XYZ file of C-alpha atoms in Angstrom:
160
model
C 267.650 68.121 125.405
C 270.925 69.423 126.709
C 273.437 66.729 126.489
C 272.083 66.479 122.644
C 272.070 70.060 122.537
C 275.457 69.672 123.880
C 276.565 66.537 121.647
C 275.409 68.134 118.425
C 277.478 71.197 118.788
C 280.044 69.073 119.425
C 279.421 67.690 116.509
C 279.064 71.013 113.673
C 282.307 71.835 115.777
C 284.129 68.436 114.745
C 282.528 69.360 110.851
C 284.359 72.806 111.616
C 287.937 72.009 112.855
C 287.776 68.968 110.228
C 286.975 71.006 106.876
C 288.602 74.228 108.194
C 293.227 73.988 106.356
C 295.004 75.890 107.829
C 298.575 75.604 105.912
C 301.424 78.553 105.075
C 301.399 78.671 100.511
C 303.756 80.706 98.608
C 303.826 81.491 95.018
C 306.111 81.572 92.638
C 307.349 84.277 89.236
C 308.057 82.517 85.976
C 311.622 83.381 87.130
C 311.466 81.005 90.209
C 312.014 84.163 92.600
C 308.895 83.937 95.510
C 306.469 86.384 94.741
C 304.012 86.083 98.360
C 303.946 83.801 101.068
C 301.767 83.668 104.275
C 298.400 81.591 105.822
C 295.220 80.470 103.551
C 292.623 79.069 105.661
C 289.288 77.781 103.994
C 290.833 79.497 100.828
C 291.105 82.954 102.141
C 294.775 84.926 103.068
C 294.335 85.203 106.964
C 297.572 86.175 109.992
C 300.763 87.382 108.431
C 301.409 88.151 104.415
C 304.394 89.187 102.396
C 304.213 90.511 98.670
C 307.523 90.730 96.583
C 309.157 92.852 93.452
C 310.337 90.218 90.865
C 313.678 91.459 91.871
C 313.801 89.959 95.665
C 312.915 92.938 97.694
C 310.011 93.188 99.093
C 306.594 94.903 98.440
C 304.771 94.564 101.167
C 303.740 92.921 104.677
C 301.029 92.896 106.546
C 298.292 90.949 108.576
C 294.911 89.434 106.489
C 291.373 88.936 107.880
C 288.755 88.066 106.073
C 290.475 87.765 102.475
C 291.209 91.812 103.534
C 293.750 93.937 104.469
C 294.038 94.099 108.325
C 296.601 95.787 111.096
C 299.136 97.443 110.377
C 300.783 97.281 106.718
C 304.229 98.154 105.589
C 305.249 99.331 101.910
C 308.608 98.874 100.136
C 309.428 100.580 96.916
C 311.299 98.353 94.262
C 314.484 99.487 95.895
C 313.359 98.353 99.735
C 313.306 101.946 100.919
C 310.636 102.273 102.886
C 307.053 103.992 100.956
C 304.468 104.554 103.333
C 303.069 102.237 106.630
C 299.224 102.662 108.530
C 296.680 101.195 109.915
C 293.873 98.941 108.064
C 290.703 97.859 109.315
C 287.684 95.545 107.528
C 289.989 96.945 104.291
C 290.461 99.547 104.041
C 292.684 102.419 104.785
C 292.272 103.797 108.699
C 293.982 105.751 111.210
C 297.373 107.109 110.871
C 299.143 106.232 107.705
C 302.734 107.735 107.378
C 304.627 108.555 103.470
C 308.143 108.427 103.268
C 310.200 110.113 100.654
C 313.562 108.229 99.172
C 315.789 109.449 102.029
C 313.808 106.986 104.306
C 312.009 110.049 105.915
C 308.600 111.127 106.893
C 307.840 113.459 103.815
C 303.442 113.312 105.822
C 301.675 112.101 107.506
C 297.247 111.732 107.015
C 294.607 110.627 108.905
C 292.782 108.589 107.205
C 288.663 106.917 107.144
C 287.705 104.000 104.805
C 290.294 104.788 102.461
C 290.395 108.508 101.719
C 292.142 111.369 103.431
C 290.275 112.425 106.476
C 291.354 114.322 109.915
C 294.697 116.609 109.306
C 297.308 115.817 106.771
C 300.780 117.336 107.680
C 303.383 117.302 105.634
C 307.546 117.617 106.474
C 310.364 119.097 104.894
C 313.598 118.392 106.633
C 312.221 116.450 109.789
C 310.411 119.918 109.797
C 306.870 120.636 110.200
C 305.863 122.818 106.857
C 302.441 122.946 106.027
C 299.399 121.113 107.724
C 295.737 120.499 106.030
C 291.993 119.161 106.858
C 290.234 117.096 105.043
C 286.767 115.865 106.010
C 285.863 113.090 104.189
C 288.251 113.451 101.552
C 287.905 117.438 100.626
C 290.329 119.781 101.701
C 288.299 121.841 104.484
C 291.586 123.761 106.096
C 295.378 124.254 105.577
C 298.230 126.181 107.629
C 301.404 127.355 106.170
C 302.925 127.994 109.669
C 303.207 125.961 112.117
C 302.675 128.966 114.928
C 299.092 129.424 113.238
C 298.003 126.259 112.783
C 298.715 125.506 116.757
C 297.226 128.797 117.239
C 294.278 127.043 116.250
C 294.412 122.999 116.571
C 294.318 121.350 120.442
C 298.529 119.068 119.571
C 296.604 116.246 122.158
C 294.642 115.247 118.483
C 297.752 114.573 117.012
C 298.838 111.591 118.036
């Protein structure tokens, strides 16, 4: 009986591997420039992908799992400057996200959960913390206008 089950398991595994086709795909704009490139497994995006603007500059890049964004992603403006970066899990923005100004400096960073602010948002000007807010399920529940008042009420190890 065990041999029959092992053989049946082998046949199922062989069937899956024969039909599971992984290929590197490139998609192009009408102007001939590349629009996107990455791995496809059984018609779904998987692993690492890059997407481009029509001008050829990179638009965004990151991993897919089961056709949904996963792990760490980077987003860029049309002029190729970094716009934002952060974590995805199960196709949703989670954990810390960094947002950049046009000069490439972080202007704010926020904790997100399921695509909405959930935790701290820290605002910067000239690389100095100027304001902090705390959110729960997308709604602001507290705000601080000075670093000293923020520090007094919060554990800074929560911000790592």
